[in-house]
Coordinates of C-alpha atoms in Angstrom, one line a residue:
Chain L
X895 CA 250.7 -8.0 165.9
X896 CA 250.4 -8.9 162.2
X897 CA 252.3 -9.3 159.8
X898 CA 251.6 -7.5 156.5
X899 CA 252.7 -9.1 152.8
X900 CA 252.9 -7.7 149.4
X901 CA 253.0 -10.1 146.5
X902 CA 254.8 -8.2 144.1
X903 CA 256.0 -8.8 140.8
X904 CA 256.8 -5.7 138.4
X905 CA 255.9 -7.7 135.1
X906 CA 252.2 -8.6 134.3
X907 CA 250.9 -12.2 133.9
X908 CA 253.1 -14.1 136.6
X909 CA 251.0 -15.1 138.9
X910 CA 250.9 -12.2 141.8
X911 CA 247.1 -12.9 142.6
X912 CA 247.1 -16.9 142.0
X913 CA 249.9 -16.7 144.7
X914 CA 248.4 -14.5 146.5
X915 CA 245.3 -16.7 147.0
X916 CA 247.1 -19.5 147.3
X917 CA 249.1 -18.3 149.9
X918 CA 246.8 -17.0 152.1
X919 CA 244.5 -20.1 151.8
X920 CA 247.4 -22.1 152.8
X921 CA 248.1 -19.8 155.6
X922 CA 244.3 -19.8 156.7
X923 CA 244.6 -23.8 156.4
X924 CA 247.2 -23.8 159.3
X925 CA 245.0 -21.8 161.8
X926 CA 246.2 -18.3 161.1
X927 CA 243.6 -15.0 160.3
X928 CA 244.7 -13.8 157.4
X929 CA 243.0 -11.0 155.3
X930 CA 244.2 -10.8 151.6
X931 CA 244.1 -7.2 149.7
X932 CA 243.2 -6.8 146.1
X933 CA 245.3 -3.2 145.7
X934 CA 244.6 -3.3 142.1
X935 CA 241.9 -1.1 142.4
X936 CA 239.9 -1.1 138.2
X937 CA 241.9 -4.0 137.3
X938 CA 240.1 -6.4 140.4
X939 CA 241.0 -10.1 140.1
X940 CA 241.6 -11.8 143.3
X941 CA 237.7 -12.0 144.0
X942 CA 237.1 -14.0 140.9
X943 CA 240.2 -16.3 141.8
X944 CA 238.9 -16.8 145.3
X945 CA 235.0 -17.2 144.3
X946 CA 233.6 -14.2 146.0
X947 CA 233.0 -11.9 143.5
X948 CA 229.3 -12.1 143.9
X949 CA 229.7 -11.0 147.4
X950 CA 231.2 -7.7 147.5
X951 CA 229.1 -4.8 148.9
X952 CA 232.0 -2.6 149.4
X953 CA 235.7 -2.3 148.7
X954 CA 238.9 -0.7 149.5
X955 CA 238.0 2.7 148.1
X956 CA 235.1 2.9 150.5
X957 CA 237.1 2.0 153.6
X958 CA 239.7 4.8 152.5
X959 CA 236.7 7.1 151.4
X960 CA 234.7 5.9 154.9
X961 CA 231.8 5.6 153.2
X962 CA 231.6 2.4 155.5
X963 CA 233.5 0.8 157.8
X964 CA 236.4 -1.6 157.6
X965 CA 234.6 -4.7 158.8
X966 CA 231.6 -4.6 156.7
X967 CA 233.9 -4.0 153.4
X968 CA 235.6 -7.5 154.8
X969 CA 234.2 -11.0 152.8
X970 CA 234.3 -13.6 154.6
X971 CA 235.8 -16.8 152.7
X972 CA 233.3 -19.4 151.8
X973 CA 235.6 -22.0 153.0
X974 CA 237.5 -20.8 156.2
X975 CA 236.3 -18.9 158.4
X976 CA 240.1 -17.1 159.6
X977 CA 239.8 -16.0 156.2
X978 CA 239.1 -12.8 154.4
X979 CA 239.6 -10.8 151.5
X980 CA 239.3 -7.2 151.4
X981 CA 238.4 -6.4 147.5
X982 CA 239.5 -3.5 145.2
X983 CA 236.9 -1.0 143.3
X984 CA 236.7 -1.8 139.8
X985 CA 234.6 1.4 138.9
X986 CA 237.7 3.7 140.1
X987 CA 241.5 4.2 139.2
X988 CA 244.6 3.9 141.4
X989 CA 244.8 7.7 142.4
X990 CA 241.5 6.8 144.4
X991 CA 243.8 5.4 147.7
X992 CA 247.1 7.2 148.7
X993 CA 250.2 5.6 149.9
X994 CA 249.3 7.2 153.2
X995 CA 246.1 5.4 153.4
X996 CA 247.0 2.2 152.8
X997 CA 249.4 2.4 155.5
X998 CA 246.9 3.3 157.9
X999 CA 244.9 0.7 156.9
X1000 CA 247.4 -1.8 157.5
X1001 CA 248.0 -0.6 160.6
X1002 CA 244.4 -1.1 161.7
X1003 CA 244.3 -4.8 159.4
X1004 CA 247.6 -6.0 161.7
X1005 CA 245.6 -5.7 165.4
X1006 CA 242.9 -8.1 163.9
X1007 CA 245.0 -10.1 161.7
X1008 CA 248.2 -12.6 161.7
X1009 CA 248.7 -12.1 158.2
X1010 CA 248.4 -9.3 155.7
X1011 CA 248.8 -10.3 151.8
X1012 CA 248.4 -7.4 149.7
X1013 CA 248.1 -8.3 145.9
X1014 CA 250.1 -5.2 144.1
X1015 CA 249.2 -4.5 140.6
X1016 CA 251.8 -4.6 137.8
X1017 CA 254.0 -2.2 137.1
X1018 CA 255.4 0.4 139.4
X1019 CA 253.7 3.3 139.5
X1020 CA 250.5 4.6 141.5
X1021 CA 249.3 1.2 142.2
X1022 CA 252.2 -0.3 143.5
X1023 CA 253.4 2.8 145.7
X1024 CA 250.2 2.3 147.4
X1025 CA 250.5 -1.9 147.6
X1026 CA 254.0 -1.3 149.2
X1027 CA 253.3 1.2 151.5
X1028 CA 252.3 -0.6 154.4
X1029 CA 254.3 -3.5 154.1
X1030 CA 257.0 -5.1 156.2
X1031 CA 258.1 -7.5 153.7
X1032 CA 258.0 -8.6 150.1
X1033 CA 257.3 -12.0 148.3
X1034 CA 258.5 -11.2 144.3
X1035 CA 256.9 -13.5 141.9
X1036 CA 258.3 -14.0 138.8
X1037 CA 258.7 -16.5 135.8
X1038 CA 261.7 -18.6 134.3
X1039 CA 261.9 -15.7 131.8
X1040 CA 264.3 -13.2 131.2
X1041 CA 262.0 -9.9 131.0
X1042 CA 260.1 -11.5 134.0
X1043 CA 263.2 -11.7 135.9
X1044 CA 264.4 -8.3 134.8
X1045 CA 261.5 -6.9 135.9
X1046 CA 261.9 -8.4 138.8
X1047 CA 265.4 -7.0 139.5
X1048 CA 263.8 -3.7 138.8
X1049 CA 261.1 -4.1 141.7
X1050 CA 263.5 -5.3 144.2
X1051 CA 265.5 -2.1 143.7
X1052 CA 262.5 0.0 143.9
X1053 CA 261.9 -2.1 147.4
X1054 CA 265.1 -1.0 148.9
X1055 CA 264.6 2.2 147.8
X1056 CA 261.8 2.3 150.0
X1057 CA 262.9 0.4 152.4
X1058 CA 261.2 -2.6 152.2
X1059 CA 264.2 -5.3 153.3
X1060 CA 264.6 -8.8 153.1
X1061 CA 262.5 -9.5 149.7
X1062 CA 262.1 -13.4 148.9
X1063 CA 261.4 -15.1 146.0
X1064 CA 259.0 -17.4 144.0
X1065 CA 259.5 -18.6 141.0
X1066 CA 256.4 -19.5 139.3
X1067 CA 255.1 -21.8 136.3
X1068 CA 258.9 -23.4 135.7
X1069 CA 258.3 -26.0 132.7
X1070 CA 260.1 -28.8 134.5
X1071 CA 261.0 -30.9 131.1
X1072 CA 261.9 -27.4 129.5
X1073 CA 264.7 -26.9 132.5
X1074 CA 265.9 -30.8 132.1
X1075 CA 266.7 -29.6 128.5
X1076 CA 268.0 -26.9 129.4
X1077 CA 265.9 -24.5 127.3
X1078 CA 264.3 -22.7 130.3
X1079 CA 265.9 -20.3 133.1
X1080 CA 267.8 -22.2 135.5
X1081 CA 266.5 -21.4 138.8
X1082 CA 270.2 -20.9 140.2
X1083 CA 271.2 -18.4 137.8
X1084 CA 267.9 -16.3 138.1
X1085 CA 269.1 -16.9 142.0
X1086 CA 272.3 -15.1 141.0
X1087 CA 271.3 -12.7 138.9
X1088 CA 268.5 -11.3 141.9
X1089 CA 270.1 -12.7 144.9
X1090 CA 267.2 -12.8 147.3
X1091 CA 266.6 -15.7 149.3
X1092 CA 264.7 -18.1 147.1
X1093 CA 260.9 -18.8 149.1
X1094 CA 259.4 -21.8 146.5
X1095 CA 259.1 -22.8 143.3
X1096 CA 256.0 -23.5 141.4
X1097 CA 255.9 -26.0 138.4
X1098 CA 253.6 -25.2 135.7
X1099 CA 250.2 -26.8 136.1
X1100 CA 247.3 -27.3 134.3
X1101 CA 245.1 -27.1 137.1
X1102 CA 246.0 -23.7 138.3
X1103 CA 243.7 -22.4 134.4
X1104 CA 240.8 -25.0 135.8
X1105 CA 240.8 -24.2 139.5
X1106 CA 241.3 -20.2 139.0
X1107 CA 238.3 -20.2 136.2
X1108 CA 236.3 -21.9 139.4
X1109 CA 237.3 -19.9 142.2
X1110 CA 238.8 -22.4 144.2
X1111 CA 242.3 -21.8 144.9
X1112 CA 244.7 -24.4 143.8
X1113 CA 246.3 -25.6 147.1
X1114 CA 243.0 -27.2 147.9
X1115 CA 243.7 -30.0 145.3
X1116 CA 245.3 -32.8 147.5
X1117 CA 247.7 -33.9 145.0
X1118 CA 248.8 -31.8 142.5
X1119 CA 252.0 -30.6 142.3
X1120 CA 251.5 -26.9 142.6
X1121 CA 249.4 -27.7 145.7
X1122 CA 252.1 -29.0 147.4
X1123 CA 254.7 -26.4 146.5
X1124 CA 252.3 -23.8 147.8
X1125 CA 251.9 -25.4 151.0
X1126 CA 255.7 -25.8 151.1
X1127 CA 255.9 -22.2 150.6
X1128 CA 253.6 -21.7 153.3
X1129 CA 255.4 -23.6 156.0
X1130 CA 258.3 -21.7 154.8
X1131 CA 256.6 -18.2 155.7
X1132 CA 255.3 -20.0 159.1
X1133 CA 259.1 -20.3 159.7
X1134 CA 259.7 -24.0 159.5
X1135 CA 262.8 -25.3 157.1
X1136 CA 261.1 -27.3 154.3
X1137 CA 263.8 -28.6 151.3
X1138 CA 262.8 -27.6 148.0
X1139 CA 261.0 -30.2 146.2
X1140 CA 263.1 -32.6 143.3
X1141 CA 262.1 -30.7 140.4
X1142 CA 263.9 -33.0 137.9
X1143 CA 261.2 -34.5 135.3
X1144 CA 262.2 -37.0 132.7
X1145 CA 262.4 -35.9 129.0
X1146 CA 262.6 -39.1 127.0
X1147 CA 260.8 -42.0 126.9
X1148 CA 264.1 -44.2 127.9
X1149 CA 264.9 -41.5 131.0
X1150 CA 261.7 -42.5 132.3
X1151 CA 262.3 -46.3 131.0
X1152 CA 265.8 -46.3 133.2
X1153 CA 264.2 -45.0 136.0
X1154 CA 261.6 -47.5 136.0
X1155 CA 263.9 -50.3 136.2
X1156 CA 265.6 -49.1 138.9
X1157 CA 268.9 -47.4 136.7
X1158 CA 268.8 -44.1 137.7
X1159 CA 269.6 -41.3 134.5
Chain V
X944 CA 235.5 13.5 145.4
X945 CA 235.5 17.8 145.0
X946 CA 231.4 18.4 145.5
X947 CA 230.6 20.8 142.7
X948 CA 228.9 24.2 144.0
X949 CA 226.8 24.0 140.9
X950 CA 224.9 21.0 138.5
X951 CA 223.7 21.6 135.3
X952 CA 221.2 18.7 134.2
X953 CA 219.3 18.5 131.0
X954 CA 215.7 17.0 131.6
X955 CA 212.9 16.5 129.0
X956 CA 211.3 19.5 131.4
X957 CA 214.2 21.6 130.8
X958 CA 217.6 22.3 132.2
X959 CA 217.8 22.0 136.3
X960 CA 220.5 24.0 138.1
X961 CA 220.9 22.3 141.4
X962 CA 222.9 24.2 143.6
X963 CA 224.8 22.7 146.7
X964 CA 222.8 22.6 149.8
X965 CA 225.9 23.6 151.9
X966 CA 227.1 26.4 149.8
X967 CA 226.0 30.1 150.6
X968 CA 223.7 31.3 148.2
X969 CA 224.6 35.1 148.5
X970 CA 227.7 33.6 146.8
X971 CA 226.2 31.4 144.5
X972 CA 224.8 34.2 142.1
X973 CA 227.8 35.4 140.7
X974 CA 229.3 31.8 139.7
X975 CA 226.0 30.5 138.3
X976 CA 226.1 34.0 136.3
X977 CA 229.7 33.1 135.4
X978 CA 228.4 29.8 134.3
X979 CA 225.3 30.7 132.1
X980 CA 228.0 33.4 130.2
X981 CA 230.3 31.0 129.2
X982 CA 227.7 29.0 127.8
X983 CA 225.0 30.9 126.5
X984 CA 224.8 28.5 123.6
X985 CA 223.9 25.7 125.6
X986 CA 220.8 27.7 127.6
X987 CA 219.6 29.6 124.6
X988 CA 216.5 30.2 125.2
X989 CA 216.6 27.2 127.9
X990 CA 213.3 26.5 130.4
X991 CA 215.3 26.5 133.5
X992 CA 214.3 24.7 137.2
X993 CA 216.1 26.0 139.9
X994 CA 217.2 23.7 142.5
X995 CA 217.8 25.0 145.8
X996 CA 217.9 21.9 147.8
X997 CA 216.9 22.1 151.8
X998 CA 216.1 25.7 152.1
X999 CA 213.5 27.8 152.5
X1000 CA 213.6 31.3 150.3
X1001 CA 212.8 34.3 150.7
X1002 CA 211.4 37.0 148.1
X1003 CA 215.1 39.0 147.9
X1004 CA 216.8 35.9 147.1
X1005 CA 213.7 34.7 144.4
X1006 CA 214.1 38.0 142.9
X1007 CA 217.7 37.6 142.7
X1008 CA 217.3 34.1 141.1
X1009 CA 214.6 35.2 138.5
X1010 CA 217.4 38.6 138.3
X1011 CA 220.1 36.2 136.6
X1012 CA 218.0 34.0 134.3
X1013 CA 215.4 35.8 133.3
X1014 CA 216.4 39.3 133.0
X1015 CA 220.3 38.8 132.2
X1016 CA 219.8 35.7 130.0
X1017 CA 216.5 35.9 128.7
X1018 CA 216.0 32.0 129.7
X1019 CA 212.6 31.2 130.9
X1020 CA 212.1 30.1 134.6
X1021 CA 210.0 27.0 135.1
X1022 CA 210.0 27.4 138.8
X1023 CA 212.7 27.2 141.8
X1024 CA 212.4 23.9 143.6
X1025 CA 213.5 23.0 147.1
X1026 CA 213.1 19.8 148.7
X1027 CA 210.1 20.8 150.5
X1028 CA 208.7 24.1 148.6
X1029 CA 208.7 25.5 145.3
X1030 CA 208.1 28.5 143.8
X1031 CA 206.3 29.6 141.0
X1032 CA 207.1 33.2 139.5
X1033 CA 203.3 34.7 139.0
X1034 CA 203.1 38.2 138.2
X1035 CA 199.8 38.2 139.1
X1036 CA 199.6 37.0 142.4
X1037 CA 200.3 39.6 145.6
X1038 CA 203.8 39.3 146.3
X1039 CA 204.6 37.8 142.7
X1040 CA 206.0 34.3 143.8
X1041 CA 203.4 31.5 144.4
X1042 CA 204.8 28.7 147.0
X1043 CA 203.6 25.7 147.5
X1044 CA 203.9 22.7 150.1
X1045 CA 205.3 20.0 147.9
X1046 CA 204.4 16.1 148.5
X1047 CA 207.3 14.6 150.4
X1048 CA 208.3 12.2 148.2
X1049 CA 211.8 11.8 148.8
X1050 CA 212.6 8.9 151.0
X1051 CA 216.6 8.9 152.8
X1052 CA 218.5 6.8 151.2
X1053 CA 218.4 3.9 153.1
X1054 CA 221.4 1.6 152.0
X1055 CA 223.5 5.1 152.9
X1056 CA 226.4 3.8 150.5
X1057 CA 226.2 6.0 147.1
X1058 CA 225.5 9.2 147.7
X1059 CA 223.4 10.5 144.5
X1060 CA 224.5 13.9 144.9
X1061 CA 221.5 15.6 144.0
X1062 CA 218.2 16.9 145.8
X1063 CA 215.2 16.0 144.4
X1064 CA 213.2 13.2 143.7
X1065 CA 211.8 11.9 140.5
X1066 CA 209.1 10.0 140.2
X1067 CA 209.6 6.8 138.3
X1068 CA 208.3 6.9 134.4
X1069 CA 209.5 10.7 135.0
X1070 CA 212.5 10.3 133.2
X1071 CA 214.9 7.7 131.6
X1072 CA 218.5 7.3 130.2
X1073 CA 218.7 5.2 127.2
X1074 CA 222.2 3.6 126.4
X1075 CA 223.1 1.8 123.3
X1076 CA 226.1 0.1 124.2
X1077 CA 227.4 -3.2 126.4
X1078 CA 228.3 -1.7 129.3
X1079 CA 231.6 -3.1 130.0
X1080 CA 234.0 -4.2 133.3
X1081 CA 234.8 -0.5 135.5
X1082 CA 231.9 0.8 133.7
X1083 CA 229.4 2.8 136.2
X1084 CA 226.0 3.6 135.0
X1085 CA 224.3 6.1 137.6
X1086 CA 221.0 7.9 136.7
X1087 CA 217.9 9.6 138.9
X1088 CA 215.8 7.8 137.0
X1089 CA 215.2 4.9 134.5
X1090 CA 217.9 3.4 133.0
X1091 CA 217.6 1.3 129.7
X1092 CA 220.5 -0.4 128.4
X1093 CA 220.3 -1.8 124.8
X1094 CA 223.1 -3.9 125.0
X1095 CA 224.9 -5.8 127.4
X1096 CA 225.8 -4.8 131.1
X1097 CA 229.4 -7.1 132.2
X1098 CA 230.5 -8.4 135.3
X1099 CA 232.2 -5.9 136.8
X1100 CA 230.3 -2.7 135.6
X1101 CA 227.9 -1.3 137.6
X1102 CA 224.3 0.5 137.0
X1103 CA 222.7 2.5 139.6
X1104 CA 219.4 3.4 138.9
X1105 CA 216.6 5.4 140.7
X1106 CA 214.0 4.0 139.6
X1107 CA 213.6 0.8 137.1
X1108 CA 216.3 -0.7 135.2
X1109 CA 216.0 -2.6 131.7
X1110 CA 218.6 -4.0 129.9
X1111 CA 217.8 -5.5 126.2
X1112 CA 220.3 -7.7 126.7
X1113 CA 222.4 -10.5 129.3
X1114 CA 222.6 -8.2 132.8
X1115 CA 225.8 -9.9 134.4
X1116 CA 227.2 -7.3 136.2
X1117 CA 225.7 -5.1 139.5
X1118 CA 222.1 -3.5 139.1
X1119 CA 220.7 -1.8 141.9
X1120 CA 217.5 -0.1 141.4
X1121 CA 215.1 2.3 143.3
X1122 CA 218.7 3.3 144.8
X1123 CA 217.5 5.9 146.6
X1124 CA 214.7 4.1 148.8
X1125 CA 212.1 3.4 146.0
X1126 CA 210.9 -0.6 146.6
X1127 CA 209.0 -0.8 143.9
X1128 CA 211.8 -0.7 141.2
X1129 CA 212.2 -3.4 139.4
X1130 CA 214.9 -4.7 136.9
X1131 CA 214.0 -6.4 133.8
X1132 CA 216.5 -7.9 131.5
X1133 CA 216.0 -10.2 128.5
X1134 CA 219.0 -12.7 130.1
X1135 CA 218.7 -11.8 134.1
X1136 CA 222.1 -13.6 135.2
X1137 CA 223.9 -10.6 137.3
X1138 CA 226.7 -10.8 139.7
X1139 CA 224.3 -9.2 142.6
X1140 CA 221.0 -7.2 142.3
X1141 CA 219.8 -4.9 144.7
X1142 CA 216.4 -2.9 144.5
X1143 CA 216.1 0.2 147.3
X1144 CA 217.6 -1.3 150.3
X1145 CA 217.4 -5.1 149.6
X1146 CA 220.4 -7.3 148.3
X1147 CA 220.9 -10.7 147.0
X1148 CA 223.6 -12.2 145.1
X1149 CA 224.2 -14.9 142.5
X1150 CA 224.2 -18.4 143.9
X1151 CA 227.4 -20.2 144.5
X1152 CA 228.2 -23.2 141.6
X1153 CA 226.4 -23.4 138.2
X1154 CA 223.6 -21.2 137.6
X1155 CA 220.4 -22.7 136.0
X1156 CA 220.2 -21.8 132.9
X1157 CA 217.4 -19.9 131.8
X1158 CA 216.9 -18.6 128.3
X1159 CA 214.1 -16.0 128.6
X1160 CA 213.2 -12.3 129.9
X1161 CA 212.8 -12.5 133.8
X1162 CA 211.8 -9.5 136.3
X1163 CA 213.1 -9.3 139.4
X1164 CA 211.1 -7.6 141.9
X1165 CA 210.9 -7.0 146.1
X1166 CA 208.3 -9.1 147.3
X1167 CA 207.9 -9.9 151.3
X1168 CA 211.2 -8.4 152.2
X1169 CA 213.2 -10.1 149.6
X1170 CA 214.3 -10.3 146.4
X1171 CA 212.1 -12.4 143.6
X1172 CA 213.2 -13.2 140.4
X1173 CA 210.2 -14.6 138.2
X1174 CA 209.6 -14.8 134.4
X1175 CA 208.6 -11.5 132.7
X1176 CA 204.9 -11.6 131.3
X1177 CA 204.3 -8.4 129.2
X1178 CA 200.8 -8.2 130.5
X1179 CA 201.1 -9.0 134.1
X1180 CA 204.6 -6.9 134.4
X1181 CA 203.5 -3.8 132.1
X1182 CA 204.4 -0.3 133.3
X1183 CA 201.7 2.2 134.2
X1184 CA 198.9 0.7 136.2

C-alpha cells in the first residue's frame, strides 16, 4: 500500500513543484514506483520541470471526467521507468476535480504505487482542498522569508484542520552567506515559530533556473549542492536518519583565508 | 459538463439549431419556442437548418418544426437535417416534405477523447473560423471546421479543428486536426514548432532536445500511417484540387 504526499506550501514561488520533482526522482532513483500529481489544474508546471510536456495525451480532468482511463492518462518518465507523472489540464479551472475525486483517485494510485506526490497549487482554496484530500501526509515548503513562513503557519493549520497530521518541513533556497550574516531567517527560529519536524534544507542554487528550463530535475546533477540535499531529504522520507548537511559558508575573503590554512573561523 | 438541450450556431448558410439526440422532441418544441422569443433580434428574419441528430421524422413532428419557425417567427426554413435524412419543406410535392438519403459522411470519431458535441459533418472548405489573436497558455480553440489563426498559438493552448488548421504565425502549442476522423486535414503554419500535432486519429510529438531550427512555412500532413512534416509549396500544397 502506497503512500500518498502533498507538497504544499500556501505562498506562491517557493519551490512546491521543483521539490516535487525532485523528490520523486530521488525516490524513483532508489527503486521505489512513484507517480507524481500536477493538482494545479490551468496553472500546469510540473510537466515542463520534468521534460514531458510534449507527451501528454490526457490529464487529471479526464481520469475524473472518464473520458479515459487512469493508465493511459499516466506518462511514463523518460529516464526511469518506476516513474510517472500524472499531469493537470491547462484548458480547465480547479472546480473541474472535487475533493471527493481526488481521494478516490488516490485510492486507486496507492495499489499501484509506493509513492504518491501530489503538487498542490498555491493558495488555499479550490485547488488545494482537492491536493489535500487524499493525502496521508504533508511536506510544507517554504522560504527563509517571513510572508513565506507565515504562509506557511497558515497551511499547517488548515492541515490539522483537516486532519492531515504530522506535517514536515523543507526549507528551500536559504542564501547560505546571507544566514552567516545574519540577514536571512534562521532556520531555528522559523523551526520555532512552525514547529514541525524539520525534513531538509535546500541552499539556493543556480542550477535549479538551468536544470528546470531543461526539464531535467536537479538531483540528477552529481555534485551540486541542492542535489545532495534532495537526496538527503529523500533518504529521510525512506526512513533512514541522515544529519543535516554543514550549511555554514564563509563571508569574507579572510574567513575563507583562515580556513584554508587550517585556523578554523 | 451540463449537455445543453439546444445549440444555436451561426453558419455562412444560416443559423443551425441542433437539438440533443437524447432529448424528447415532443418536449423540445416549447423550449426552442422559448428560445427564439427571447431573441427575436438575433433570428430576424434568420434562414434556419434544423438539426435533429440520429432520428428519423415523421410528417406531425416536420409540421410542428416548420409550426414554430416559420409560422410563429416568420424565419425561413432551409431544411431539417438528421444525420442520415433531411428534409426539404416543398409545397409542391405530395405530402409537402421531400426526404432525401444523405451521403454518409460522417466518420466516428476515432481518437474517442473530445467529444464535439454536435451531429453533423461538414465538409472541409465548408466553413472556417478566423481568429486574430495569439492564442495564449489555457486557451482552447475548438471549431467543426477550418480554423485560421492570425497570430500566434502558445504552448499550452490548444486548437481542435475539424478540418484544416492554419496559423499565420509560430504554432507551439497542441493542433489536432480532421478531429473528428478526417485524414486528410492538414495544418499549415508559417513557424510549425508545436508541442504535439495530431490530424484525425494520428499523433506525434515534438522531439526530445533542441529542435532544428527551421525558419519557413511547413505543412504537416498524414502520409503512410504517420505524421509528415515537409516544407509548404503554395502550388503543390494549394486548397481545392
Amino acid at each position: 500500500m502506497g503512500e500518498v504526499i502533498v507538497i504544499t506550501s500556501g505562498k506562491g514561488g517557493v519551490g512546491k513543484t521543483t521539490t516535487t520533482a525532485n523528490l520523486g526522482t530521488g525516490l524513483a532513483i532508489n527503486g521505489k514506483k512513484v507517480v507524481l500529481i500536477d493538482a494545479d489544474i490551468g496553472l500546469r508546471n510540473l510537466d515542463l520541470v520534468m521534460g514531458l510536456e510534449n507527451r501528454i495525451v490526457y490529464d487529471l480532468v479526464d481520469v475524473v471526467e472518464e473520458n479515459c482511463r487512469l493508465r493511459q492518462a499516466l506518462i511514463k518518465d523518460k529516464r526511469f521507468d518506476n516513474l510517472y507523472l500524472l499531469p493537470a489540464a491547462q484548458t480547465r479551472d480547479k472546480d473541474a476535480v472535487s475533493p471527493d475525486q481526488m481521494k478516490k483517485l488516490c485510492v486507486e494510485l496507492k495499489k499501484d504505487f509506493d509513492y504518491i506526490l501530489i503538487d498542490c497549487p498555491a493558495g488555499i482554496e479550490q485547488g488545494f482542498k482537492n491536493a489535500i484530500s487524499g493525502a496521508d501526509w504533508a511536506v510544507i515548503v517554504t522560504t527563509p522569508e517571513v510572508s513565506a513562513v507565515r504562509d506557511a503557519d497558515r497551511i499547517i493549520g488548515l492541515l490539522e484542520a483537516a486532519e492531515i497530521r504530522n506535517p514536515k518541513l523543507v526549507v528551500n533556497r536559504i542564501k547560505l552567506n546571507l544566514v552567516a550574516q545574519k540577514d536571512m531567517m534562521n532556520i531555528n527560529d522559523m523551526i520555532d515559530i512552525l514547529a514541525i519536524e524539520l525534513l531538509g534544507v535546500v541552499p539556493d542554487d543556480e542550477k535549479i533556473v538551468i536544470s528546470t528550463n531543461r526539464g531535467e530535475p536537479a538531483i540528477l546533477d552529481e555534485i551540486s549542492l541542492s542535489s545532495k540535499s534532495y537526496k538527503n531529504i529523500v533518504r529521510r522520507i525512506l526512513g533512514e536518519d541522515v544529519p543535516l548537511m554543514p550549511m555554514e559558508a564563509e563571508t569574507t575573503f579572510f574567513g575563507k583565508l583562515k580556513k584554508l590554512i587550517g585556523l578554523g573561523s | 459538463m451540463k449537455e445543453k438541450n439546444i445549440v444555436f450556431k451561426g453558419t455562412k448558410e444560416g443559423i443551425w439549431i441542433i437539438v440533443n439526440e437524447s432529448y424528447p422532441l415532443s418536449q423540445i418544441y416549447e423550449e426552442i419556442d422559448k428560445a427564439i422569443g427571447e431573441a427575436q433580434y438575433f433570428f430576424n428574419g434568420a434562414q434556419v437548418i434544423f438539426d435533429v441528430g440520429d432520428r428519423d421524422l415523421d410528417k406531425t413532428e416536420l409540421d410542428n418544426i416548420k409550426e414554430i419557425i416559420v409560422e410563429r417567427y416568420h424565419l425561413e426554413l432551409i431544411r431539417v437535417e438528421g444525420r442520415e435524412w433531411q428534409w426539404k419543406y416543398c409545397p409542391a410535392s405530395h405530402d409537402l416534405w421531400e426526404k432525401e438519403s444523405k451521403n454518409k459522411l460522417k466518420k466516428d470519431n476515432i481518437t474517442g477523447k473530445k467529444d464535439m458535441n454536435n451531429n453533423h459533418y461538414i465538409q472541409n472548405g465548408a466553413n472556417a473560423l478566423l481568429i486574430k489573436r495569439t492564442i495564449r497558455s489555457g486557451q482552447r480553440v475548438e471549431f467543426d471546421g477550418n480554423v485560421i489563426i492570425l497570430g500566434d498559438v502558445n504552448p499550452g493552448s490548444e486548437i481542435i479543428a475539424g478540418g484544416d488548421i492554419i496559423v499565420m504565425g509560430t504554432l507551439r502549442g497542441i493542433a489536432h486536426a480532421g478531429a473528428k476522423g478526417n485524414d486528410n486535414a492538414v495544418v499549415t503554419a508559417f513557424y510549425l514548432k508545436p508541442m504535439q500535432l495530431r490530424i484525425a486519429q494520428y499523433i506525434t510529438r515534438a522531439p526530445d532536445g533542441e529542435m532544428q531550427q527551421i525558419v519557413e512555412p511547413e505543412i504537416a500532413r498524414v502520409k503512410d500511417g504517420t505524421i509528415m512534416i515537409e516544407k509548404y509549396i503554395p502550388n503543390r500544397d494549394s486548397y481545392g484540387s
